[in-house]
mmCIF file of C-alpha atoms in Angstrom:
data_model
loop_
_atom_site.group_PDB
_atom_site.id
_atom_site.type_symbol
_atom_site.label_atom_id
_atom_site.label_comp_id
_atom_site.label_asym_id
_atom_site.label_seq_id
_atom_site.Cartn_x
_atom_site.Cartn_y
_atom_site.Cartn_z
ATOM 1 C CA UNK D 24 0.000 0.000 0.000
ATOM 2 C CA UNK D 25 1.019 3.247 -0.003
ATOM 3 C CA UNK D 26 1.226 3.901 3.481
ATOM 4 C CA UNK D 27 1.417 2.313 6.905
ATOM 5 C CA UNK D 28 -2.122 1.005 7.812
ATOM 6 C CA UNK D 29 -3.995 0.164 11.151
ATOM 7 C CA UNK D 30 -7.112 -1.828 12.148
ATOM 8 C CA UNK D 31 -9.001 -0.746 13.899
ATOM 9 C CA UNK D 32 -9.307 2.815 14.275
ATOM 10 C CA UNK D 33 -11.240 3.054 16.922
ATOM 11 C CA UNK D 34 -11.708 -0.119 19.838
ATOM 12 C CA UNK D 35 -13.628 0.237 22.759
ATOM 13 C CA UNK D 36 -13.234 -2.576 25.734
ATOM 14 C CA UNK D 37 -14.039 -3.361 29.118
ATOM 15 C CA UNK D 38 -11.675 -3.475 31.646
ATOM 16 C CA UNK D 39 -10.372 -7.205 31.880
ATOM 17 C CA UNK D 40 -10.774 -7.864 27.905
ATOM 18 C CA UNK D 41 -8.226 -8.727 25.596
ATOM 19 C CA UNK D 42 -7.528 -6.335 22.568
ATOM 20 C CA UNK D 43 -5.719 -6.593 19.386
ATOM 21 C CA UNK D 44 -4.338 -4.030 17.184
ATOM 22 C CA UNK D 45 -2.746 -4.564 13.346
ATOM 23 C CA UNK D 46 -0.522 -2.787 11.661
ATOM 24 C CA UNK D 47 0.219 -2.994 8.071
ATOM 25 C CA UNK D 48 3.359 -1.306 7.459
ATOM 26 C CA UNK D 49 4.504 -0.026 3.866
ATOM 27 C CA UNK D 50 5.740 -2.922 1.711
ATOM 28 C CA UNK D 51 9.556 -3.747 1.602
ATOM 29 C CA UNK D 52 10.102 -2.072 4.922
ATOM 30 C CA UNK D 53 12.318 -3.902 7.070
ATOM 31 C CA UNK D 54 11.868 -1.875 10.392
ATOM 32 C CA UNK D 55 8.291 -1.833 12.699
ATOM 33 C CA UNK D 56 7.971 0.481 15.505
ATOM 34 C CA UNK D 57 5.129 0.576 18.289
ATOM 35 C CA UNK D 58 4.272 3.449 20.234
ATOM 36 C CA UNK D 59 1.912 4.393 22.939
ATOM 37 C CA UNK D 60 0.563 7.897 22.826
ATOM 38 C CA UNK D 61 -1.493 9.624 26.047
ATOM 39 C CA UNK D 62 -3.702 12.190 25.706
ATOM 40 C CA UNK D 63 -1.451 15.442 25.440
ATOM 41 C CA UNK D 64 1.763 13.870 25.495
ATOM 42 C CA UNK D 65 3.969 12.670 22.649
ATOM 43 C CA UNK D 66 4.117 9.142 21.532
ATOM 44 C CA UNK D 67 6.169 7.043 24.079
ATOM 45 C CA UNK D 68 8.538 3.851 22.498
ATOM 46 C CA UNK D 69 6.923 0.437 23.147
ATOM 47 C CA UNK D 70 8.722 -2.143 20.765
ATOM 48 C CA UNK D 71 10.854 -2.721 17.542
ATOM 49 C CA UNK D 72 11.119 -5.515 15.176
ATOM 50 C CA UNK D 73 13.345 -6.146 12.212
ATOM 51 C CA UNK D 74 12.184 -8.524 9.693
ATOM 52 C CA UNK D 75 10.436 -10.868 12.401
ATOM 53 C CA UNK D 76 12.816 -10.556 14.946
ATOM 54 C CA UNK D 77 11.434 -8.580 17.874
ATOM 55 C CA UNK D 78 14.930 -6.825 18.588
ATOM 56 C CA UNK D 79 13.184 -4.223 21.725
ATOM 57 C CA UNK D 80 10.725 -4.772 24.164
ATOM 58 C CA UNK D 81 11.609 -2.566 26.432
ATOM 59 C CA UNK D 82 8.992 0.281 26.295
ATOM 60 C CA UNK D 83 6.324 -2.677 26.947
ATOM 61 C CA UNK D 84 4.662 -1.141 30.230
ATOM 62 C CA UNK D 85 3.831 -4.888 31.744
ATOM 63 C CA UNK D 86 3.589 -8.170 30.573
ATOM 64 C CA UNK D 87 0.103 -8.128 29.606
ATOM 65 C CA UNK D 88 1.414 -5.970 26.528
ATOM 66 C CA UNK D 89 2.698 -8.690 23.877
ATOM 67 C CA UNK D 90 3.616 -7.759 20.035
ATOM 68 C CA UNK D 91 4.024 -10.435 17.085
ATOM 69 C CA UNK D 92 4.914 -10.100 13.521
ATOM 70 C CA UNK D 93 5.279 -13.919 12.308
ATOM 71 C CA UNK D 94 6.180 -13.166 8.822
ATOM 72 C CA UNK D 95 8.277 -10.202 8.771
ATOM 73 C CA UNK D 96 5.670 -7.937 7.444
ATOM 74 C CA UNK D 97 2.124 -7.625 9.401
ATOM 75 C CA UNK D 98 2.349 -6.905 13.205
ATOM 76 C CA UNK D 99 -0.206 -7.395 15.884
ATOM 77 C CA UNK D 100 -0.359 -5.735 19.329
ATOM 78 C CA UNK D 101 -2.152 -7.743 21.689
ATOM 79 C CA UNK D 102 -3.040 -6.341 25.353
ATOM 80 C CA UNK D 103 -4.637 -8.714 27.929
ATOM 81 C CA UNK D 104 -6.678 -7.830 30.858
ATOM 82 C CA UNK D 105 -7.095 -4.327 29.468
ATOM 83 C CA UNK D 106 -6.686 -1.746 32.847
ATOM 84 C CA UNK D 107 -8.360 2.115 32.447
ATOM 85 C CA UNK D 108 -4.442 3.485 32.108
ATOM 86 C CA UNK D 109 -3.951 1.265 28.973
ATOM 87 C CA UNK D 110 -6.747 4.225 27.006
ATOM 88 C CA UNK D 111 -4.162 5.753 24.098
ATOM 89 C CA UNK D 112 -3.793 5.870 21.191
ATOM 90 C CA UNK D 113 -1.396 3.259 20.050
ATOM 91 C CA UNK D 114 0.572 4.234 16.601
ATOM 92 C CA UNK D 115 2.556 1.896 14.202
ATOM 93 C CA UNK D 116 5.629 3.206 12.562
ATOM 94 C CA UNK D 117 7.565 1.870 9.726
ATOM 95 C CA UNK D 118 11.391 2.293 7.776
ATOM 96 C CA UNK D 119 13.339 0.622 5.637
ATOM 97 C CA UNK D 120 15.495 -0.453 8.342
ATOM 98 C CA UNK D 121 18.954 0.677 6.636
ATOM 99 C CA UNK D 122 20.123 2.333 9.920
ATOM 100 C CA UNK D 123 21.494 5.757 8.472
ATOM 101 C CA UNK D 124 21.006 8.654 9.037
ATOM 102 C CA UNK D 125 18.376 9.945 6.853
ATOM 103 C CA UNK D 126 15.755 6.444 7.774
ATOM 104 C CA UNK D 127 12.910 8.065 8.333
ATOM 105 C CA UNK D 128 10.252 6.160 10.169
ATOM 106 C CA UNK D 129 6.469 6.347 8.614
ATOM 107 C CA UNK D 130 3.726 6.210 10.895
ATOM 108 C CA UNK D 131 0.277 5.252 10.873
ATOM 109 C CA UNK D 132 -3.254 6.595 11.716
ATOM 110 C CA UNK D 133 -3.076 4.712 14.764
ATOM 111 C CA UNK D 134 -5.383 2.954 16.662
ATOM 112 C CA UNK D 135 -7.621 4.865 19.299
ATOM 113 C CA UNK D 136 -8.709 2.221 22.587
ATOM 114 C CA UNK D 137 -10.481 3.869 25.159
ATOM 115 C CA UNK D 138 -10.990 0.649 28.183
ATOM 116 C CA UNK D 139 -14.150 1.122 29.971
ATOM 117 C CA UNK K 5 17.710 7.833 28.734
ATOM 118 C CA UNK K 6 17.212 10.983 25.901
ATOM 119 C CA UNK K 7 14.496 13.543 26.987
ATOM 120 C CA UNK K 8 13.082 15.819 24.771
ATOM 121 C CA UNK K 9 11.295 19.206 25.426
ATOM 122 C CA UNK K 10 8.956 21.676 23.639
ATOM 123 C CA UNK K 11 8.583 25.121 23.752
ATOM 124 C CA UNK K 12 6.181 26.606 24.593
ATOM 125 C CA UNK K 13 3.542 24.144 24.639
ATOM 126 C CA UNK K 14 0.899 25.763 23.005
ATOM 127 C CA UNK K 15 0.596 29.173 21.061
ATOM 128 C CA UNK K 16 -1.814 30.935 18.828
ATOM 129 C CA UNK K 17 -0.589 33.448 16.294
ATOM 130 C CA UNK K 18 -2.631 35.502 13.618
ATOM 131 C CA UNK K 19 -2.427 34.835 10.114
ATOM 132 C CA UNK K 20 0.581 35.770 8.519
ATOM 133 C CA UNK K 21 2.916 35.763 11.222
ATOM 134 C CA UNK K 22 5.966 33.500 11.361
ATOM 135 C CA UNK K 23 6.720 31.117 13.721
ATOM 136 C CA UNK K 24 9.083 29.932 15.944
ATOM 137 C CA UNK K 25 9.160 26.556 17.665
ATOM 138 C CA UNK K 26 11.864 25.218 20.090
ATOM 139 C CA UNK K 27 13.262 21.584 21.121
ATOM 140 C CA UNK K 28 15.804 21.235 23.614
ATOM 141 C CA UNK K 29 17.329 17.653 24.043
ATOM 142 C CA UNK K 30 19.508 15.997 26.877
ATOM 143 C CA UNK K 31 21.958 13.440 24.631
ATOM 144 C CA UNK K 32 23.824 15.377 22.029
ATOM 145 C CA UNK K 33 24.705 12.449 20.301
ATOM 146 C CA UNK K 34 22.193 11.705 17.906
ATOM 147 C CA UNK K 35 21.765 10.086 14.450
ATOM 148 C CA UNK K 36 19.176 13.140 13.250
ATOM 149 C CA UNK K 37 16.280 15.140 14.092
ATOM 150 C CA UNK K 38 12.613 14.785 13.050
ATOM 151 C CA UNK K 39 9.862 17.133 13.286
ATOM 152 C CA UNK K 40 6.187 16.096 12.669
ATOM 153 C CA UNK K 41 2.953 17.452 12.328
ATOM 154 C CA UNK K 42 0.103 16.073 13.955
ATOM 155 C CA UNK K 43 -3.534 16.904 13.182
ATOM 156 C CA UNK K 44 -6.204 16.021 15.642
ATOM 157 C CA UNK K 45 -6.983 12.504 15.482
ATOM 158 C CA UNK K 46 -4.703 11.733 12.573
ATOM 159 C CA UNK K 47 -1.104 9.857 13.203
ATOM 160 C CA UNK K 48 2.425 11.913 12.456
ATOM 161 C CA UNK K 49 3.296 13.204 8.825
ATOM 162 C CA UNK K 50 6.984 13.744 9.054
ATOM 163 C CA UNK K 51 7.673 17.485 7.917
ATOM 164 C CA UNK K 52 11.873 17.619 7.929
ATOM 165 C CA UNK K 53 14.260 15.044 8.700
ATOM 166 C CA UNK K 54 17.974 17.005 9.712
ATOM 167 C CA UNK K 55 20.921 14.664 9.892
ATOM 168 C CA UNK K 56 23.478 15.091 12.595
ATOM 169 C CA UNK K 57 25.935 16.607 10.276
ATOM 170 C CA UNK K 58 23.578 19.188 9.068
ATOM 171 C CA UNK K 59 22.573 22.671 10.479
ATOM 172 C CA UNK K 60 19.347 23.087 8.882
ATOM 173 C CA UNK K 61 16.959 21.535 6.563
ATOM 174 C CA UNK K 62 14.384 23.601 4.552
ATOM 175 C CA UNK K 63 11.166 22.509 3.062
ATOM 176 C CA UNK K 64 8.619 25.303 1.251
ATOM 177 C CA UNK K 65 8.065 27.633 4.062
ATOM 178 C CA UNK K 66 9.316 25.360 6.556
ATOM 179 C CA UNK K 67 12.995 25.943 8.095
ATOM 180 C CA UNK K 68 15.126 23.750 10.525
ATOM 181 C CA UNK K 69 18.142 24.139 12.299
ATOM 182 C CA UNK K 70 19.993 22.054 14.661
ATOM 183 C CA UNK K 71 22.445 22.788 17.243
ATOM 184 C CA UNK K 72 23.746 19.637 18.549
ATOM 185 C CA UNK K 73 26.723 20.494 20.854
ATOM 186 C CA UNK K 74 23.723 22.942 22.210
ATOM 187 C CA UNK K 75 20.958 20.399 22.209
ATOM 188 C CA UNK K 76 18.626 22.375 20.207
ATOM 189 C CA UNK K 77 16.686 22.935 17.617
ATOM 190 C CA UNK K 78 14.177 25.237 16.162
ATOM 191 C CA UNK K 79 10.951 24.763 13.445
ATOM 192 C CA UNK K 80 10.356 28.222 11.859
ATOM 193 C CA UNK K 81 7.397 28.737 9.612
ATOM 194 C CA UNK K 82 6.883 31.596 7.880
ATOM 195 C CA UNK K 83 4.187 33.147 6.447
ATOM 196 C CA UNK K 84 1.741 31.310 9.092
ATOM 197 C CA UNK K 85 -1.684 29.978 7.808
ATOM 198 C CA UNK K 86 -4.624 28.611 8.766
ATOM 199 C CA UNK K 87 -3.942 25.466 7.684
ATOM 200 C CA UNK K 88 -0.750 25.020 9.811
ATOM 201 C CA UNK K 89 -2.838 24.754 12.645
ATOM 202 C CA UNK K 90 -1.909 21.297 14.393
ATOM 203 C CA UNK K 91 0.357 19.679 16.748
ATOM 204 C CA UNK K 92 4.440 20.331 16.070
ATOM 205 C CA UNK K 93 6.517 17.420 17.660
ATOM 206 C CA UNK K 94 10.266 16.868 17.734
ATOM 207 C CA UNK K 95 12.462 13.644 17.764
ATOM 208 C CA UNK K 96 15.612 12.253 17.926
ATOM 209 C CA UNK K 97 16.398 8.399 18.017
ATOM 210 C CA UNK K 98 18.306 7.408 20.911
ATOM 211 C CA UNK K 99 20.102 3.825 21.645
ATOM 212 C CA UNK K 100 21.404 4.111 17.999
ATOM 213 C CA UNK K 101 18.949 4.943 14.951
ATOM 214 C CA UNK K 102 15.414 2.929 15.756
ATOM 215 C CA UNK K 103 13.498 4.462 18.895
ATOM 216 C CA UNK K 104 12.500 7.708 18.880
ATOM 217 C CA UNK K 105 12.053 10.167 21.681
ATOM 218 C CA UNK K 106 9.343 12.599 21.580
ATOM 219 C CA UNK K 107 8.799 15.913 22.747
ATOM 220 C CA UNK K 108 5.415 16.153 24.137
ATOM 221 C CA UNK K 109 4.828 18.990 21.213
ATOM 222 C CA UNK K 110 3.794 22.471 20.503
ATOM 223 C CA UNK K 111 0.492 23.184 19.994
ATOM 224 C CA UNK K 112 -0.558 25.590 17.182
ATOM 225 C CA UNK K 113 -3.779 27.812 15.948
ATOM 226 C CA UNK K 114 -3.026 30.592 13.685
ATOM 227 C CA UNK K 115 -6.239 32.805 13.260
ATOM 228 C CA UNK K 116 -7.733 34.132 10.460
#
Protein backbone atom coordinates (compact mmCIF):
# COMPACT_ATOMS: atom_id res chain seq x y z
CA UNK A 1 0.00 0.00 0.00
CA UNK A 2 1.02 3.25 0.00
CA UNK A 3 1.23 3.90 3.48
CA UNK A 4 1.42 2.31 6.91
CA UNK A 5 -2.12 1.01 7.81
CA UNK A 6 -3.99 0.16 11.15
CA UNK A 7 -7.11 -1.83 12.15
CA UNK A 8 -9.00 -0.75 13.90
CA UNK A 9 -9.31 2.82 14.28
CA UNK A 10 -11.24 3.05 16.92
CA UNK A 11 -11.71 -0.12 19.84
CA UNK A 12 -13.63 0.24 22.76
CA UNK A 13 -13.23 -2.58 25.73
CA UNK A 14 -14.04 -3.36 29.12
CA UNK A 15 -11.67 -3.47 31.65
CA UNK A 16 -10.37 -7.20 31.88
CA UNK A 17 -10.77 -7.86 27.90
CA UNK A 18 -8.23 -8.73 25.60
CA UNK A 19 -7.53 -6.34 22.57
CA UNK A 20 -5.72 -6.59 19.39
CA UNK A 21 -4.34 -4.03 17.18
CA UNK A 22 -2.75 -4.56 13.35
CA UNK A 23 -0.52 -2.79 11.66
CA UNK A 24 0.22 -2.99 8.07
CA UNK A 25 3.36 -1.31 7.46
CA UNK A 26 4.50 -0.03 3.87
CA UNK A 27 5.74 -2.92 1.71
CA UNK A 28 9.56 -3.75 1.60
CA UNK A 29 10.10 -2.07 4.92
CA UNK A 30 12.32 -3.90 7.07
CA UNK A 31 11.87 -1.88 10.39
CA UNK A 32 8.29 -1.83 12.70
CA UNK A 33 7.97 0.48 15.51
CA UNK A 34 5.13 0.58 18.29
CA UNK A 35 4.27 3.45 20.23
CA UNK A 36 1.91 4.39 22.94
CA UNK A 37 0.56 7.90 22.83
CA UNK A 38 -1.49 9.62 26.05
CA UNK A 39 -3.70 12.19 25.71
CA UNK A 40 -1.45 15.44 25.44
CA UNK A 41 1.76 13.87 25.49
CA UNK A 42 3.97 12.67 22.65
CA UNK A 43 4.12 9.14 21.53
CA UNK A 44 6.17 7.04 24.08
CA UNK A 45 8.54 3.85 22.50
CA UNK A 46 6.92 0.44 23.15
CA UNK A 47 8.72 -2.14 20.76
CA UNK A 48 10.85 -2.72 17.54
CA UNK A 49 11.12 -5.52 15.18
CA UNK A 50 13.35 -6.15 12.21
CA UNK A 51 12.18 -8.52 9.69
CA UNK A 52 10.44 -10.87 12.40
CA UNK A 53 12.82 -10.56 14.95
CA UNK A 54 11.43 -8.58 17.87
CA UNK A 55 14.93 -6.82 18.59
CA UNK A 56 13.18 -4.22 21.72
CA UNK A 57 10.73 -4.77 24.16
CA UNK A 58 11.61 -2.57 26.43
CA UNK A 59 8.99 0.28 26.29
CA UNK A 60 6.32 -2.68 26.95
CA UNK A 61 4.66 -1.14 30.23
CA UNK A 62 3.83 -4.89 31.74
CA UNK A 63 3.59 -8.17 30.57
CA UNK A 64 0.10 -8.13 29.61
CA UNK A 65 1.41 -5.97 26.53
CA UNK A 66 2.70 -8.69 23.88
CA UNK A 67 3.62 -7.76 20.03
CA UNK A 68 4.02 -10.44 17.08
CA UNK A 69 4.91 -10.10 13.52
CA UNK A 70 5.28 -13.92 12.31
CA UNK A 71 6.18 -13.17 8.82
CA UNK A 72 8.28 -10.20 8.77
CA UNK A 73 5.67 -7.94 7.44
CA UNK A 74 2.12 -7.63 9.40
CA UNK A 75 2.35 -6.90 13.20
CA UNK A 76 -0.21 -7.39 15.88
CA UNK A 77 -0.36 -5.74 19.33
CA UNK A 78 -2.15 -7.74 21.69
CA UNK A 79 -3.04 -6.34 25.35
CA UNK A 80 -4.64 -8.71 27.93
CA UNK A 81 -6.68 -7.83 30.86
CA UNK A 82 -7.09 -4.33 29.47
CA UNK A 83 -6.69 -1.75 32.85
CA UNK A 84 -8.36 2.12 32.45
CA UNK A 85 -4.44 3.48 32.11
CA UNK A 86 -3.95 1.26 28.97
CA UNK A 87 -6.75 4.23 27.01
CA UNK A 88 -4.16 5.75 24.10
CA UNK A 89 -3.79 5.87 21.19
CA UNK A 90 -1.40 3.26 20.05
CA UNK A 91 0.57 4.23 16.60
CA UNK A 92 2.56 1.90 14.20
CA UNK A 93 5.63 3.21 12.56
CA UNK A 94 7.57 1.87 9.73
CA UNK A 95 11.39 2.29 7.78
CA UNK A 96 13.34 0.62 5.64
CA UNK A 97 15.49 -0.45 8.34
CA UNK A 98 18.95 0.68 6.64
CA UNK A 99 20.12 2.33 9.92
CA UNK A 100 21.49 5.76 8.47
CA UNK A 101 21.01 8.65 9.04
CA UNK A 102 18.38 9.95 6.85
CA UNK A 103 15.76 6.44 7.77
CA UNK A 104 12.91 8.07 8.33
CA UNK A 105 10.25 6.16 10.17
CA UNK A 106 6.47 6.35 8.61
CA UNK A 107 3.73 6.21 10.89
CA UNK A 108 0.28 5.25 10.87
CA UNK A 109 -3.25 6.60 11.72
CA UNK A 110 -3.08 4.71 14.76
CA UNK A 111 -5.38 2.95 16.66
CA UNK A 112 -7.62 4.86 19.30
CA UNK A 113 -8.71 2.22 22.59
CA UNK A 114 -10.48 3.87 25.16
CA UNK A 115 -10.99 0.65 28.18
CA UNK A 116 -14.15 1.12 29.97
CA UNK B 1 17.71 7.83 28.73
CA UNK B 2 17.21 10.98 25.90
CA UNK B 3 14.50 13.54 26.99
CA UNK B 4 13.08 15.82 24.77
CA UNK B 5 11.29 19.21 25.43
CA UNK B 6 8.96 21.68 23.64
CA UNK B 7 8.58 25.12 23.75
CA UNK B 8 6.18 26.61 24.59
CA UNK B 9 3.54 24.14 24.64
CA UNK B 10 0.90 25.76 23.01
CA UNK B 11 0.60 29.17 21.06
CA UNK B 12 -1.81 30.94 18.83
CA UNK B 13 -0.59 33.45 16.29
CA UNK B 14 -2.63 35.50 13.62
CA UNK B 15 -2.43 34.83 10.11
CA UNK B 16 0.58 35.77 8.52
CA UNK B 17 2.92 35.76 11.22
CA UNK B 18 5.97 33.50 11.36
CA UNK B 19 6.72 31.12 13.72
CA UNK B 20 9.08 29.93 15.94
CA UNK B 21 9.16 26.56 17.66
CA UNK B 22 11.86 25.22 20.09
CA UNK B 23 13.26 21.58 21.12
CA UNK B 24 15.80 21.23 23.61
CA UNK B 25 17.33 17.65 24.04
CA UNK B 26 19.51 16.00 26.88
CA UNK B 27 21.96 13.44 24.63
CA UNK B 28 23.82 15.38 22.03
CA UNK B 29 24.70 12.45 20.30
CA UNK B 30 22.19 11.71 17.91
CA UNK B 31 21.76 10.09 14.45
CA UNK B 32 19.18 13.14 13.25
CA UNK B 33 16.28 15.14 14.09
CA UNK B 34 12.61 14.78 13.05
CA UNK B 35 9.86 17.13 13.29
CA UNK B 36 6.19 16.10 12.67
CA UNK B 37 2.95 17.45 12.33
CA UNK B 38 0.10 16.07 13.95
CA UNK B 39 -3.53 16.90 13.18
CA UNK B 40 -6.20 16.02 15.64
CA UNK B 41 -6.98 12.50 15.48
CA UNK B 42 -4.70 11.73 12.57
CA UNK B 43 -1.10 9.86 13.20
CA UNK B 44 2.42 11.91 12.46
CA UNK B 45 3.30 13.20 8.83
CA UNK B 46 6.98 13.74 9.05
CA UNK B 47 7.67 17.49 7.92
CA UNK B 48 11.87 17.62 7.93
CA UNK B 49 14.26 15.04 8.70
CA UNK B 50 17.97 17.01 9.71
CA UNK B 51 20.92 14.66 9.89
CA UNK B 52 23.48 15.09 12.60
CA UNK B 53 25.93 16.61 10.28
CA UNK B 54 23.58 19.19 9.07
CA UNK B 55 22.57 22.67 10.48
CA UNK B 56 19.35 23.09 8.88
CA UNK B 57 16.96 21.54 6.56
CA UNK B 58 14.38 23.60 4.55
CA UNK B 59 11.17 22.51 3.06
CA UNK B 60 8.62 25.30 1.25
CA UNK B 61 8.07 27.63 4.06
CA UNK B 62 9.32 25.36 6.56
CA UNK B 63 12.99 25.94 8.09
CA UNK B 64 15.13 23.75 10.53
CA UNK B 65 18.14 24.14 12.30
CA UNK B 66 19.99 22.05 14.66
CA UNK B 67 22.44 22.79 17.24
CA UNK B 68 23.75 19.64 18.55
CA UNK B 69 26.72 20.49 20.85
CA UNK B 70 23.72 22.94 22.21
CA UNK B 71 20.96 20.40 22.21
CA UNK B 72 18.63 22.37 20.21
CA UNK B 73 16.69 22.94 17.62
CA UNK B 74 14.18 25.24 16.16
CA UNK B 75 10.95 24.76 13.44
CA UNK B 76 10.36 28.22 11.86
CA UNK B 77 7.40 28.74 9.61
CA UNK B 78 6.88 31.60 7.88
CA UNK B 79 4.19 33.15 6.45
CA UNK B 80 1.74 31.31 9.09
CA UNK B 81 -1.68 29.98 7.81
CA UNK B 82 -4.62 28.61 8.77
CA UNK B 83 -3.94 25.47 7.68
CA UNK B 84 -0.75 25.02 9.81
CA UNK B 85 -2.84 24.75 12.64
CA UNK B 86 -1.91 21.30 14.39
CA UNK B 87 0.36 19.68 16.75
CA UNK B 88 4.44 20.33 16.07
CA UNK B 89 6.52 17.42 17.66
CA UNK B 90 10.27 16.87 17.73
CA UNK B 91 12.46 13.64 17.76
CA UNK B 92 15.61 12.25 17.93
CA UNK B 93 16.40 8.40 18.02
CA UNK B 94 18.31 7.41 20.91
CA UNK B 95 20.10 3.83 21.65
CA UNK B 96 21.40 4.11 18.00
CA UNK B 97 18.95 4.94 14.95
CA UNK B 98 15.41 2.93 15.76
CA UNK B 99 13.50 4.46 18.90
CA UNK B 100 12.50 7.71 18.88
CA UNK B 101 12.05 10.17 21.68
CA UNK B 102 9.34 12.60 21.58
CA UNK B 103 8.80 15.91 22.75
CA UNK B 104 5.42 16.15 24.14
CA UNK B 105 4.83 18.99 21.21
CA UNK B 106 3.79 22.47 20.50
CA UNK B 107 0.49 23.18 19.99
CA UNK B 108 -0.56 25.59 17.18
CA UNK B 109 -3.78 27.81 15.95
CA UNK B 110 -3.03 30.59 13.69
CA UNK B 111 -6.24 32.80 13.26
CA UNK B 112 -7.73 34.13 10.46
Amino acid sequence: GAGVSQSPRYKVAKRGQDVALRCDPISGHVSLFWYQQALGQGPEFLTYFQNEAQLDKSGLPSDRFFAERPEGSVSTLKIQRTQQEDSAVYLCASSLGTGSSTDTQYFGPGTRLTVL
Amino acid sequence: KQEVTQIPAALSVPEGENLVLNCSFTDSAIYNLQWFRQDPGKGLTSLLLIQSSQREQTSGRLNASLDKSSGRSTLYIAASQPGDSATYLCAVPYYGNNRLAFGKGNQVVVIP
